[in-house]
Short mmCIF file of C-alpha atoms in Angstrom, two decimals:
data_model
loop_
_atom_site.label_atom_id
_atom_site.label_comp_id
_atom_site.label_asym_id
_atom_site.label_seq_id
_atom_site.Cartn_x
_atom_site.Cartn_y
_atom_site.Cartn_z
CA MET Y 57 -318.04 38.42 41.28
CA GLY Y 58 -319.78 36.53 43.77
CA LEU Y 59 -318.03 34.24 46.35
CA LYS Y 60 -316.33 31.29 44.51
CA LEU Y 61 -315.72 28.25 46.11
CA THR Y 62 -312.75 25.24 45.55
CA ALA Y 63 -314.09 22.06 44.77
CA GLU Y 64 -312.90 20.89 48.12
CA GLU Y 65 -314.50 23.70 50.11
CA LYS Y 66 -317.64 23.06 48.28
CA GLU Y 67 -317.67 19.46 49.76
CA MET Y 68 -317.09 20.61 53.32
CA LEU Y 69 -319.97 23.21 52.66
CA GLU Y 70 -321.99 19.73 51.66
CA GLY Y 71 -321.17 18.11 54.51
CA LYS Y 72 -318.67 15.28 53.48
CA HIS Y 73 -316.33 16.17 55.74
CA GLY Y 74 -319.00 15.97 58.72
CA LYS Y 75 -321.26 18.01 60.51
CA ALA Y 76 -318.94 20.58 62.58
CA ILE Y 77 -316.84 21.32 59.33
CA ARG Y 78 -320.42 21.83 57.25
CA LYS Y 79 -321.54 24.31 60.00
CA ALA Y 80 -318.50 25.99 60.15
CA MET Y 81 -318.56 26.74 56.48
CA GLU Y 82 -321.82 27.82 56.69
CA ILE Y 83 -320.81 30.49 58.96
CA ILE Y 84 -317.65 31.37 56.92
CA THR Y 85 -319.35 31.73 53.39
CA THR Y 86 -322.38 33.28 54.65
CA LEU Y 87 -320.44 36.09 56.64
CA GLY Y 88 -318.09 36.27 53.04
CA GLU Y 89 -321.45 36.71 50.93
CA ILE Y 90 -322.52 39.59 53.20
CA TYR Y 91 -319.41 41.15 52.96
CA GLY Y 92 -318.18 40.56 49.00
CA ALA Y 93 -315.61 38.21 49.35
CA GLU Y 94 -314.52 36.73 46.36
CA ARG Y 95 -312.89 33.61 47.96
CA LEU Y 96 -311.92 32.24 51.11
CA ILE Y 97 -308.26 32.38 52.16
CA PRO Y 98 -306.30 30.35 54.76
CA VAL Y 99 -305.46 31.35 57.97
CA THR Y 100 -302.43 30.27 60.39
CA SER Y 101 -303.72 31.28 63.93
CA VAL Y 102 -307.09 31.57 65.83
CA GLN Y 103 -308.14 32.96 69.00
CA ILE Y 104 -311.55 32.01 70.43
CA ALA Y 105 -313.96 34.22 72.61
CA GLY Y 106 -316.92 33.11 74.35
CA VAL Y 107 -315.15 30.99 77.02
CA SER Y 108 -316.76 32.16 80.45
CA TYR Y 109 -319.54 29.87 81.17
CA HIS Y 110 -321.17 33.24 82.63
CA ASN Y 111 -321.38 34.74 79.02
CA LEU Y 112 -321.92 31.01 77.08
CA GLY Y 113 -324.43 29.35 79.67
CA GLU Y 114 -325.76 25.96 78.81
CA ALA Y 115 -326.91 26.67 75.49
CA GLY Y 116 -323.35 27.88 74.45
CA LEU Y 117 -321.96 25.06 75.80
CA GLU Y 118 -324.52 22.39 74.13
CA TYR Y 119 -323.28 24.36 70.87
CA LEU Y 120 -319.43 23.60 71.67
CA SER Y 121 -320.11 20.07 72.81
CA GLU Y 122 -322.26 19.37 69.10
CA MET Y 123 -319.18 20.67 67.38
CA ALA Y 124 -316.71 18.81 69.43
CA GLU Y 125 -318.42 15.46 68.66
CA ASP Y 126 -316.52 15.61 65.01
CA GLY Y 127 -314.95 18.79 64.61
CA GLN Y 128 -310.65 19.15 65.42
CA ALA Y 129 -308.72 22.47 65.25
CA ARG Y 130 -306.59 22.64 62.03
CA VAL Y 131 -304.52 25.75 63.24
CA LEU Y 132 -302.77 26.59 66.32
CA THR Y 133 -306.08 27.66 68.34
CA THR Y 134 -305.95 29.46 71.83
CA LEU Y 135 -308.71 30.49 73.86
CA ASN Y 136 -310.30 33.93 75.34
CA PRO Y 137 -310.04 34.14 79.54
CA ALA Y 138 -312.37 31.91 81.43
CA GLY Y 139 -314.81 33.08 84.01
CA MET Y 140 -312.51 31.74 86.92
CA ASP Y 141 -308.90 30.77 87.79
CA MET Y 142 -308.93 26.76 86.53
CA LEU Y 143 -306.58 25.66 89.41
CA GLU Y 144 -307.30 28.31 92.25
CA TRP Y 145 -310.81 28.94 92.12
CA LYS Y 146 -312.32 27.81 95.10
CA LYS Y 147 -310.31 30.32 97.39
CA HIS Y 148 -311.29 33.37 94.76
CA GLY Y 149 -314.94 32.92 95.83
CA ILE Y 150 -315.89 30.98 93.10
CA SER Y 151 -318.96 28.67 93.57
CA ALA Y 152 -318.08 24.52 93.15
CA ASP Y 153 -321.54 24.41 90.54
CA PHE Y 154 -319.69 27.09 88.25
CA ALA Y 155 -316.42 25.75 88.49
CA GLU Y 156 -317.65 22.74 87.34
CA ASN Y 157 -319.55 24.23 84.57
CA GLN Y 158 -316.60 25.97 83.42
CA GLN Y 159 -314.48 23.20 83.55
CA ARG Y 160 -317.03 21.55 80.90
CA VAL Y 161 -316.70 24.33 78.76
CA VAL Y 162 -312.78 24.01 78.70
CA ASP Y 163 -313.01 20.22 78.05
CA ALA Y 164 -315.28 20.91 75.35
CA PHE Y 165 -312.57 22.71 73.55
CA ALA Y 166 -310.02 20.41 74.28
CA ARG Y 167 -311.64 17.52 72.67
CA MET Y 168 -311.36 19.92 69.54
CA GLY Y 169 -307.76 19.78 70.06
CA VAL Y 170 -307.69 23.80 71.01
CA VAL Y 171 -304.56 24.67 73.20
CA THR Y 172 -306.98 25.61 76.23
CA THR Y 173 -305.01 28.71 78.11
CA CYS Y 174 -307.17 31.06 78.83
CA THR Y 175 -306.07 34.47 77.98
CA CYS Y 176 -306.84 37.91 76.13
CA THR Y 177 -303.19 37.98 75.38
CA PRO Y 178 -302.45 35.07 73.15
CA TYR Y 179 -299.03 36.76 71.42
CA LEU Y 180 -297.39 37.11 74.70
CA ILE Y 181 -297.93 33.08 75.68
CA GLY Y 182 -297.45 31.31 72.29
CA ASN Y 183 -299.87 32.31 69.82
CA LEU Y 184 -297.72 34.94 67.87
CA PRO Y 185 -298.18 35.64 64.07
CA HIS Y 186 -295.84 37.73 62.30
CA TYR Y 187 -296.44 41.06 60.06
CA GLY Y 188 -298.89 40.34 56.78
CA GLU Y 189 -300.04 36.78 58.18
CA HIS Y 190 -303.99 36.44 57.85
CA ILE Y 191 -305.37 35.24 61.20
CA ALA Y 192 -309.23 34.80 62.64
CA TRP Y 193 -309.10 36.23 66.08
CA ALA Y 194 -311.96 37.15 68.52
CA GLU Y 195 -311.38 39.17 71.53
CA SER Y 196 -311.66 43.12 70.43
CA SER Y 197 -308.42 43.81 72.15
CA ALA Y 198 -306.02 41.08 71.00
CA VAL Y 199 -307.58 41.85 67.30
CA CYS Y 200 -306.66 45.35 67.70
CA PHE Y 201 -303.04 44.51 69.00
CA SER Y 202 -302.40 41.94 65.87
CA ASN Y 203 -303.75 44.10 63.50
CA SER Y 204 -302.06 47.46 64.54
CA VAL Y 205 -299.32 46.54 66.44
CA ILE Y 206 -297.98 43.33 65.04
CA GLY Y 207 -299.22 44.12 61.89
CA ALA Y 208 -301.01 40.47 61.30
CA LEU Y 209 -304.50 40.31 59.68
CA THR Y 210 -307.80 39.78 61.02
CA ASN Y 211 -311.59 40.93 61.36
CA ARG Y 212 -313.22 41.30 64.59
CA GLU Y 213 -314.70 37.76 64.98
CA GLY Y 214 -317.22 36.18 67.05
CA GLY Y 215 -316.82 32.89 68.86
CA PRO Y 216 -318.48 30.94 66.49
CA SER Y 217 -316.85 32.47 63.44
CA ALA Y 218 -313.31 32.33 65.19
CA LEU Y 219 -314.41 28.69 65.73
CA ALA Y 220 -315.48 27.95 62.50
CA SER Y 221 -311.86 29.00 61.07
CA SER Y 222 -310.09 26.83 63.41
CA LEU Y 223 -312.03 23.90 62.03
CA THR Y 224 -311.34 24.56 58.70
CA GLY Y 225 -308.58 26.53 58.97
CA LYS Y 226 -309.94 29.30 56.28
CA THR Y 227 -311.71 32.66 56.64
CA ALA Y 228 -313.80 34.76 54.01
CA GLU Y 229 -311.23 37.33 52.39
CA TYR Y 230 -313.21 40.64 53.17
CA GLY Y 231 -312.85 43.57 55.31
CA PHE Y 232 -309.49 43.87 57.28
CA HIS Y 233 -307.88 41.09 55.22
CA LEU Y 234 -307.57 43.57 52.59
CA GLU Y 235 -304.89 46.09 52.09
CA LYS Y 236 -307.33 48.91 50.54
CA ASN Y 237 -309.56 48.38 54.10
CA ARG Y 238 -306.20 49.39 56.14
CA MET Y 239 -305.72 52.76 55.09
CA ALA Y 240 -305.51 55.65 58.11
CA GLN Y 241 -308.72 58.23 57.26
CA VAL Y 242 -308.38 60.62 60.16
CA GLY Y 243 -305.32 62.21 62.31
CA TYR Y 244 -305.37 62.74 65.84
CA GLU Y 245 -302.39 64.29 66.70
CA ILE Y 246 -301.47 63.78 70.88
CA GLN Y 247 -300.46 67.28 72.28
CA THR Y 248 -299.68 65.78 75.74
CA GLY Y 249 -297.62 63.04 77.60
CA LEU Y 250 -298.74 59.55 78.18
CA HIS Y 251 -297.20 58.23 81.23
CA ASN Y 252 -298.68 55.15 82.26
CA THR Y 253 -300.95 52.50 81.41
CA ASP Y 254 -304.25 54.52 82.54
CA ASP Y 255 -303.24 57.50 80.38
CA PHE Y 256 -303.26 55.28 77.39
CA GLY Y 257 -306.52 53.54 78.33
CA LEU Y 258 -308.18 57.11 78.58
CA LEU Y 259 -306.49 57.92 75.06
CA GLY Y 260 -308.03 54.92 73.97
CA LYS Y 261 -311.48 56.22 75.32
CA VAL Y 262 -310.96 59.53 73.72
CA ILE Y 263 -309.75 58.58 70.00
CA GLY Y 264 -312.80 55.39 70.94
CA ASP Y 265 -315.43 58.11 71.51
CA ARG Y 266 -314.64 60.25 68.60
CA THR Y 267 -313.53 58.05 65.43
CA GLY Y 268 -316.72 55.93 64.53
CA LYS Y 269 -315.60 54.02 61.92
CA LYS Y 270 -312.73 55.96 60.96
CA ILE Y 271 -309.14 54.35 61.16
CA PRO Y 272 -306.96 56.40 63.24
CA TYR Y 273 -303.52 57.99 62.21
CA ILE Y 274 -301.89 58.84 65.88
CA THR Y 275 -299.10 61.53 66.14
CA GLY Y 276 -296.83 62.64 68.85
CA VAL Y 277 -296.80 59.86 70.91
CA PRO Y 278 -292.71 59.57 70.86
CA GLN Y 279 -292.71 55.94 73.13
CA ALA Y 280 -294.60 53.39 74.35
CA THR Y 281 -294.21 50.22 76.05
CA THR Y 282 -295.92 47.14 75.02
CA GLY Y 283 -297.72 47.23 77.98
CA GLN Y 284 -299.16 50.54 77.56
CA LEU Y 285 -299.97 49.33 73.66
CA ARG Y 286 -302.22 46.39 75.15
CA SER Y 287 -304.09 49.22 77.75
CA PHE Y 288 -304.83 51.32 74.54
CA CYS Y 289 -305.74 48.45 72.46
CA ALA Y 290 -308.36 47.28 75.08
CA SER Y 291 -309.97 50.61 75.38
CA ILE Y 292 -309.99 51.73 71.87
CA ALA Y 293 -311.68 48.44 70.85
CA THR Y 294 -313.93 48.81 73.78
CA TYR Y 295 -314.94 52.39 73.40
CA GLY Y 296 -315.11 52.77 69.88
CA GLY Y 297 -314.72 49.22 68.19
CA VAL Y 298 -311.56 50.11 66.50
CA ALA Y 299 -309.78 47.05 64.80
CA LEU Y 300 -306.93 48.95 63.67
CA PHE Y 301 -305.14 52.09 64.20
CA HIS Y 302 -301.84 53.55 63.12
CA MET Y 303 -299.29 55.41 65.51
CA GLU Y 304 -296.35 57.16 63.66
CA GLY Y 305 -293.05 55.95 64.63
CA ILE Y 306 -294.71 52.93 66.65
CA THR Y 307 -296.72 50.71 64.58
CA PRO Y 308 -295.62 48.78 61.40
CA ASN Y 309 -298.05 49.28 58.81
CA ARG Y 310 -297.95 50.94 55.60
CA THR Y 311 -300.57 53.31 55.11
CA ARG Y 312 -301.55 57.09 53.29
CA VAL Y 313 -301.36 59.81 55.82
CA PRO Y 314 -304.80 61.18 56.42
CA GLU Y 315 -305.51 65.20 55.32
CA ILE Y 316 -307.54 65.84 58.31
CA THR Y 317 -306.25 65.73 61.86
CA GLU Y 318 -307.91 66.05 64.81
CA ILE Y 319 -306.05 67.60 68.27
CA VAL Y 320 -305.90 65.16 71.65
CA THR Y 321 -305.06 67.77 74.69
CA GLN Y 322 -304.54 67.08 78.08
CA GLU Y 323 -307.84 68.45 78.73
CA ASN Y 324 -309.45 65.97 76.99
CA LEU Y 325 -307.73 62.97 78.74
CA ASP Y 326 -309.01 64.66 82.21
CA GLN Y 327 -312.22 64.82 80.96
CA ALA Y 328 -312.57 61.39 80.21
CA ARG Y 329 -311.01 60.29 83.49
CA GLN Y 330 -313.91 62.10 85.08
CA GLU Y 331 -316.46 60.44 82.75
CA LEU Y 332 -315.10 57.10 84.43
CA ASP Y 333 -314.60 58.49 87.64
CA ASP Y 334 -317.53 57.73 90.33
CA ASP Y 335 -316.32 60.11 92.79
CA ALA Y 336 -318.22 58.49 95.99
CA ALA Y 337 -316.82 54.93 94.70
CA GLU Y 338 -315.89 52.78 98.23
CA ILE Y 339 -313.25 51.09 96.90
CA ASP Y 340 -313.47 47.26 98.37
CA PHE Y 341 -311.74 45.79 94.98
CA ILE Y 342 -308.65 46.65 93.22
CA SER Y 343 -307.85 44.58 89.75
CA VAL Y 344 -304.83 44.97 87.66
CA GLY Y 345 -304.10 42.87 84.33
CA CYS Y 346 -306.77 43.71 81.81
CA PRO Y 347 -305.51 43.22 79.20
CA HIS Y 348 -303.56 39.95 81.08
CA ALA Y 349 -300.87 41.25 83.03
CA SER Y 350 -297.09 40.42 81.51
CA ILE Y 351 -294.10 38.87 83.74
CA ASN Y 352 -292.55 42.26 83.84
CA ASP Y 353 -296.18 43.81 85.48
CA ILE Y 354 -295.91 41.04 88.03
CA ALA Y 355 -292.53 41.52 88.87
CA LYS Y 356 -293.17 45.26 89.52
CA ILE Y 357 -296.22 44.49 91.57
CA ALA Y 358 -294.96 41.67 93.78
CA ASP Y 359 -291.99 44.13 94.73
CA MET Y 360 -294.92 46.97 95.78
CA LEU Y 361 -295.99 44.43 97.94
CA ASP Y 362 -293.54 42.63 99.36
CA GLY Y 363 -293.53 42.37 103.43
CA LYS Y 364 -296.87 44.61 102.82
CA GLN Y 365 -300.42 43.21 103.91
CA VAL Y 366 -303.62 43.93 102.03
CA THR Y 367 -306.29 46.04 103.97
CA GLU Y 368 -309.05 43.68 105.76
CA GLY Y 369 -311.93 44.09 103.39
CA LYS Y 370 -310.12 44.48 100.47
CA THR Y 371 -309.93 42.16 97.77
CA VAL Y 372 -307.00 42.47 95.22
CA TRP Y 373 -306.95 40.51 91.63
CA ILE Y 374 -303.76 40.65 89.53
CA THR Y 375 -304.72 38.91 86.37
CA THR Y 376 -302.63 36.92 83.97
CA ALA Y 377 -302.34 33.70 81.82
CA LYS Y 378 -301.27 30.44 82.95
CA PRO Y 379 -297.99 30.26 81.73
CA THR Y 380 -297.25 33.56 83.06
CA LYS Y 381 -298.63 32.55 86.58
CA ASP Y 382 -296.07 29.49 86.20
CA MET Y 383 -293.34 31.85 85.67
CA ALA Y 384 -294.17 34.23 88.39
CA ILE Y 385 -294.55 30.92 91.02
CA LYS Y 386 -290.81 29.90 89.59
CA MET Y 387 -289.43 33.63 90.45
CA GLY Y 388 -290.80 33.79 93.48
CA TYR Y 389 -293.60 36.66 92.51
CA TYR Y 390 -296.50 34.56 93.05
CA ASP Y 391 -295.41 34.01 96.91
CA LYS Y 392 -294.96 37.70 97.60
CA ILE Y 393 -298.20 38.55 96.10
CA GLU Y 394 -300.37 35.88 97.76
CA LYS Y 395 -298.55 36.49 101.23
CA ALA Y 396 -299.17 40.58 101.08
CA GLY Y 397 -303.00 38.87 100.70
CA ALA Y 398 -303.52 39.85 97.53
CA TYR Y 399 -304.39 37.07 94.64
CA LEU Y 400 -302.46 35.95 91.40
CA VAL Y 401 -305.48 34.93 89.21
CA SER Y 402 -305.02 32.93 86.25
CA ASP Y 403 -307.25 31.97 83.22
CA ALA Y 404 -309.84 34.57 84.34
CA CYS Y 405 -310.30 38.65 84.36
CA CYS Y 406 -312.81 41.01 86.36
CA ALA Y 407 -314.93 41.24 83.45
CA VAL Y 408 -315.98 38.12 82.60
CA ALA Y 409 -315.86 36.35 86.28
CA PRO Y 410 -319.31 36.26 88.03
CA LEU Y 411 -318.65 38.93 90.33
CA GLU Y 412 -321.90 40.51 89.97
CA GLY Y 413 -322.96 41.41 93.47
CA ARG Y 414 -319.86 40.75 95.52
CA PHE Y 415 -317.98 44.31 95.66
CA LYS Y 416 -319.25 47.89 95.77
CA GLY Y 417 -316.26 49.83 93.62
CA LEU Y 418 -313.83 48.79 92.02
CA MET Y 419 -310.03 50.64 91.35
CA THR Y 420 -308.18 49.30 87.83
CA ASP Y 421 -305.77 50.67 85.98
CA SER Y 422 -307.81 49.40 82.58
CA ALA Y 423 -310.60 51.87 80.98
CA LYS Y 424 -311.88 48.58 79.67
CA ALA Y 425 -312.22 46.54 82.96
CA CYS Y 426 -313.99 49.93 84.06
CA TYR Y 427 -316.41 49.51 81.11
CA TYR Y 428 -317.35 46.03 82.21
CA ALA Y 429 -317.31 46.61 85.63
CA ARG Y 430 -319.86 49.36 85.49
CA GLY Y 431 -322.07 48.06 82.95
CA LYS Y 432 -322.28 44.16 83.75
CA ASN Y 433 -321.36 44.21 87.43
CA LYS Y 434 -322.79 47.60 88.64
CA PHE Y 435 -319.82 48.29 90.45
CA ASP Y 436 -318.49 52.16 91.22
CA ILE Y 437 -315.31 52.67 89.34
CA LYS Y 438 -312.15 54.49 89.67
CA ILE Y 439 -309.48 54.49 87.12
CA ARG Y 440 -305.51 55.23 88.58
CA THR Y 441 -301.99 53.90 87.50
CA VAL Y 442 -300.94 50.72 88.71
CA ASP Y 443 -298.86 52.24 91.45
CA GLU Y 444 -301.83 53.88 92.72
CA CYS Y 445 -303.80 50.79 92.79
CA ILE Y 446 -301.73 48.88 94.81
CA LYS Y 447 -301.16 51.65 97.11
CA GLU Y 448 -304.60 52.05 97.50
CA ALA Y 449 -304.83 48.35 98.34
CA LEU Y 450 -302.65 48.85 101.60
CA VAL Y 451 -303.97 52.13 102.81
CA MET R 142 -350.77 40.06 49.33
CA THR R 143 -347.17 42.17 48.81
CA GLU R 144 -344.28 40.27 48.41
CA PHE R 145 -340.55 41.72 48.55
CA GLN R 146 -337.50 40.07 47.12
CA GLY R 147 -334.39 39.98 49.93
CA ARG R 148 -331.35 38.06 50.26
CA LYS R 149 -330.92 34.60 51.79
CA ILE R 150 -328.81 34.77 55.05
CA TYR R 151 -330.03 31.37 56.40
CA LYS R 152 -332.33 28.94 54.49
CA GLY R 153 -335.94 27.61 55.80
CA LYS R 154 -339.59 28.73 55.33
CA ALA R 155 -341.61 30.08 58.27
CA GLU R 156 -344.79 31.49 58.65
CA GLY R 157 -346.19 33.96 61.50
CA ASP R 158 -347.29 37.24 63.11
CA ALA R 159 -344.64 40.21 62.38
CA LEU R 160 -343.18 41.69 65.28
CA VAL R 161 -341.56 45.23 64.06
CA THR R 162 -338.96 47.33 65.17
CA THR R 163 -337.04 50.26 63.61
CA VAL R 164 -334.51 49.92 66.46
CA ASP R 165 -331.62 47.65 66.56
CA ILE R 166 -331.67 44.36 68.94
CA SER R 167 -328.71 43.51 71.06
CA PHE R 168 -329.70 39.66 71.80
CA TYR R 169 -326.76 39.70 74.41
CA GLY R 170 -328.15 41.56 77.54
CA GLY R 171 -331.33 42.86 75.26
CA VAL R 172 -333.13 39.45 75.24
CA ASP R 173 -334.03 36.91 77.94
CA PRO R 174 -332.59 33.81 76.55
CA GLU R 175 -334.85 31.76 78.53
CA THR R 176 -338.55 33.56 77.92
CA GLY R 177 -337.62 35.37 74.44
CA GLU R 178 -338.45 38.93 76.28
CA VAL R 179 -336.80 41.68 75.10
CA VAL R 180 -335.30 43.25 78.48
CA GLU R 181 -333.21 46.01 77.24
CA LYS R 182 -333.96 49.17 79.18
CA ASP R 183 -336.21 51.82 76.79
CA HIS R 184 -336.02 49.43 73.67
CA PRO R 185 -339.43 49.95 71.82
CA LEU R 186 -340.24 46.02 72.18
CA GLU R 187 -339.27 45.92 75.75
CA GLY R 188 -341.78 43.50 77.76
CA LYS R 189 -342.71 41.81 74.29
CA SER R 190 -341.75 38.32 73.68
CA VAL R 191 -340.01 37.50 69.91
CA ALA R 192 -341.23 33.63 70.57
CA GLY R 193 -342.32 32.22 67.44
CA ARG R 194 -342.94 35.91 65.79
CA ILE R 195 -341.67 36.65 62.15
CA LEU R 196 -338.93 39.42 64.01
CA VAL R 197 -338.51 42.07 61.56
CA MET R 198 -335.77 45.14 62.70
CA PRO R 199 -332.98 46.89 60.81
CA SER R 200 -330.15 44.84 62.13
CA GLY R 201 -328.57 43.63 65.02
CA LYS R 202 -326.09 45.10 67.65
CA GLY R 203 -323.79 44.40 70.54
CA SER R 204 -321.87 41.79 71.73
CA THR R 205 -321.06 38.56 69.23
CA VAL R 206 -322.02 36.46 72.56
CA GLY R 207 -325.55 37.39 71.31
CA SER R 208 -325.49 34.73 68.56
CA TYR R 209 -325.30 32.73 71.49
CA VAL R 210 -328.29 33.94 72.74
CA LEU R 211 -330.00 32.75 69.69
CA TYR R 212 -328.92 29.60 70.01
CA ALA R 213 -330.36 29.18 73.83
CA LEU R 214 -333.63 30.49 72.59
CA LYS R 215 -333.99 27.87 70.07
CA LYS R 216 -333.11 25.34 72.30
CA ALA R 217 -335.75 26.82 74.97
CA GLU R 218 -338.24 26.64 72.16
CA LYS R 219 -338.60 30.77 72.46
CA ALA R 220 -336.64 31.67 69.11
CA PRO R 221 -338.22 33.68 66.52
CA ALA R 222 -339.73 31.70 63.76
CA ALA R 223 -337.79 33.94 61.43
CA ILE R 224 -335.74 37.16 61.29
CA ILE R 225 -335.97 39.68 58.45
CA ASN R 226 -333.76 42.56 58.44
CA LYS R 227 -333.04 45.73 56.47
CA GLU R 228 -329.03 44.70 56.53
CA THR R 229 -328.00 41.43 58.59
CA ASP R 230 -324.88 42.24 60.95
CA PRO R 231 -322.53 39.25 61.96
CA VAL R 232 -323.92 38.51 65.32
CA ILE R 233 -327.80 37.89 64.12
CA ALA R 234 -326.03 35.69 60.84
CA VAL R 235 -324.20 33.97 63.01
CA GLY R 236 -326.68 33.17 65.38
CA SER R 237 -329.45 32.13 62.72
CA ILE R 238 -326.68 29.62 61.11
CA ILE R 239 -326.16 28.08 64.36
CA SER R 240 -329.69 28.24 65.64
CA GLU R 241 -331.03 27.41 61.93
CA ILE R 242 -333.33 30.14 62.05
CA PRO R 243 -334.63 31.28 58.38
CA THR R 244 -333.28 34.89 57.98
CA VAL R 245 -333.65 37.30 54.98
CA ASP R 246 -332.25 40.75 54.58
CA GLY R 247 -332.30 43.50 52.04
CA ILE R 248 -335.73 44.03 52.80
CA GLU R 249 -337.83 47.48 53.26
CA ILE R 250 -338.78 46.75 56.55
CA GLU R 251 -340.82 49.99 57.11
CA LYS R 252 -343.36 48.49 55.09
CA ILE R 253 -344.19 45.86 57.23
CA LYS R 254 -346.34 46.15 60.53
CA THR R 255 -346.72 44.29 63.91
CA GLY R 256 -349.25 41.73 63.65
CA GLN R 257 -349.38 41.27 60.14
CA ARG R 258 -348.93 37.58 59.00
CA VAL R 259 -346.00 37.36 57.17
CA GLU R 260 -344.50 34.05 55.18
CA VAL R 261 -340.72 33.99 54.96
CA ASP R 262 -338.91 31.80 51.96
CA ALA R 263 -335.35 32.13 53.00
CA ASP R 264 -334.27 29.90 50.52
CA ARG R 265 -335.62 32.00 47.44
CA GLY R 266 -335.01 35.05 49.61
CA ILE R 267 -338.91 36.02 49.53
CA VAL R 268 -340.70 37.86 52.48
CA SER R 269 -344.64 37.82 51.36
CA ILE R 270 -347.21 39.85 53.41
CA HIS R 271 -350.79 38.92 53.68
CA GLU R 272 -352.71 42.51 53.88
CA SER R 273 -354.84 42.72 57.15
#
């Protein structure tokens, strides 16, 4: 028993491969010891969180700069959203000071060989592991999507531990890397129809609030789009810390079926919506794209906005990854959205951008965005379908 | 003097006055990264500073960005001298490692009182309390 290291891993821990590798191995082996891992295993993909300068601050940036002195990514590594669109930040009302600091963060990652696309949906833009692969991802919504929808195995990493895995290509084998810890523990039978991304977000809140540390086995959802599953993952991870669920007929993992099943009704979803909604919310900010919008989502929104004009006094952010924005530019969606007075914002999102004090009320289709808008930015909120969000922008 | 045997989370030795709470601490949002003051509303330590203290709490909680807050405290010379937990969570563990704060867990923290003089030998996982 106890964590056993290979000769090479011991050398890495002793500092023979440089300072950054030593620090990275200290993080990985300590977590391994805390959670009873017996060995380290290779990972093939990394997603790093803690990218917005708004969250990192100067100290976080200093840590990254130290690691970048002699640290290099050994496996495909991508980044979580930054605090701003890395190119068009100025017109979104971001200060030049913030922009300079945010650029320094991204530059530090670039020095380490990290692919600096800043998105919470790495699987949409080229960081797509397959079923059964061991990976080390931060970003709770992507962790949940990977474990549950893709079937690639990861714990919920934080920024420094994900970076540690990137620089070493390793993680400790515990938690969700072990098949025995991935079995469903409680059933949830959904006795109502789910139509849009907001419904899936509300379901994530209902189950997240109830399930605690128990892995859900969800039945009664006949079909779900990738976008709806993204919304569900983000919500259940935000409200319940859930890193893995099973959904009968939709997710690929093998599991035992739990003996105990709880019921989820339309009343439960309505209740969740009531808990999120501030009745008196004065909506002056509309944000869609948490998690980041796909090219298909953007196409639909562009259609809705085509030839229309966003009402004065309202700000609209459609947030997405840079490669998706580039596609949207090529397809003409970007022009339709921006001519209507809305913004197609890449690299960032309304949860990590420095927005406190700028708006009164947010309307969004994302239950996760609601959580951060209220907790961090003190906005009033309303959760609605994407269609209703865009209509609100045009009222 | 009373001695407790726990488990090393991060190496090092420190001595200082204990600051004890029975409520977990979220460093992100819960502790001011520049002053070391606990700012979480209604936390028993609200308004107290962790700077230079032997911080004793059951565990950490909250966002993983908390690890970077410990690092910020270290850079501002406002970090705890050492951390003692019942069971260290990953946010505190990673924060202690990157900030090089001696940290021990597996300790019966209810036997430590605020203001007691405490020695931490994290290398051996030993916490010693000078009675007073």
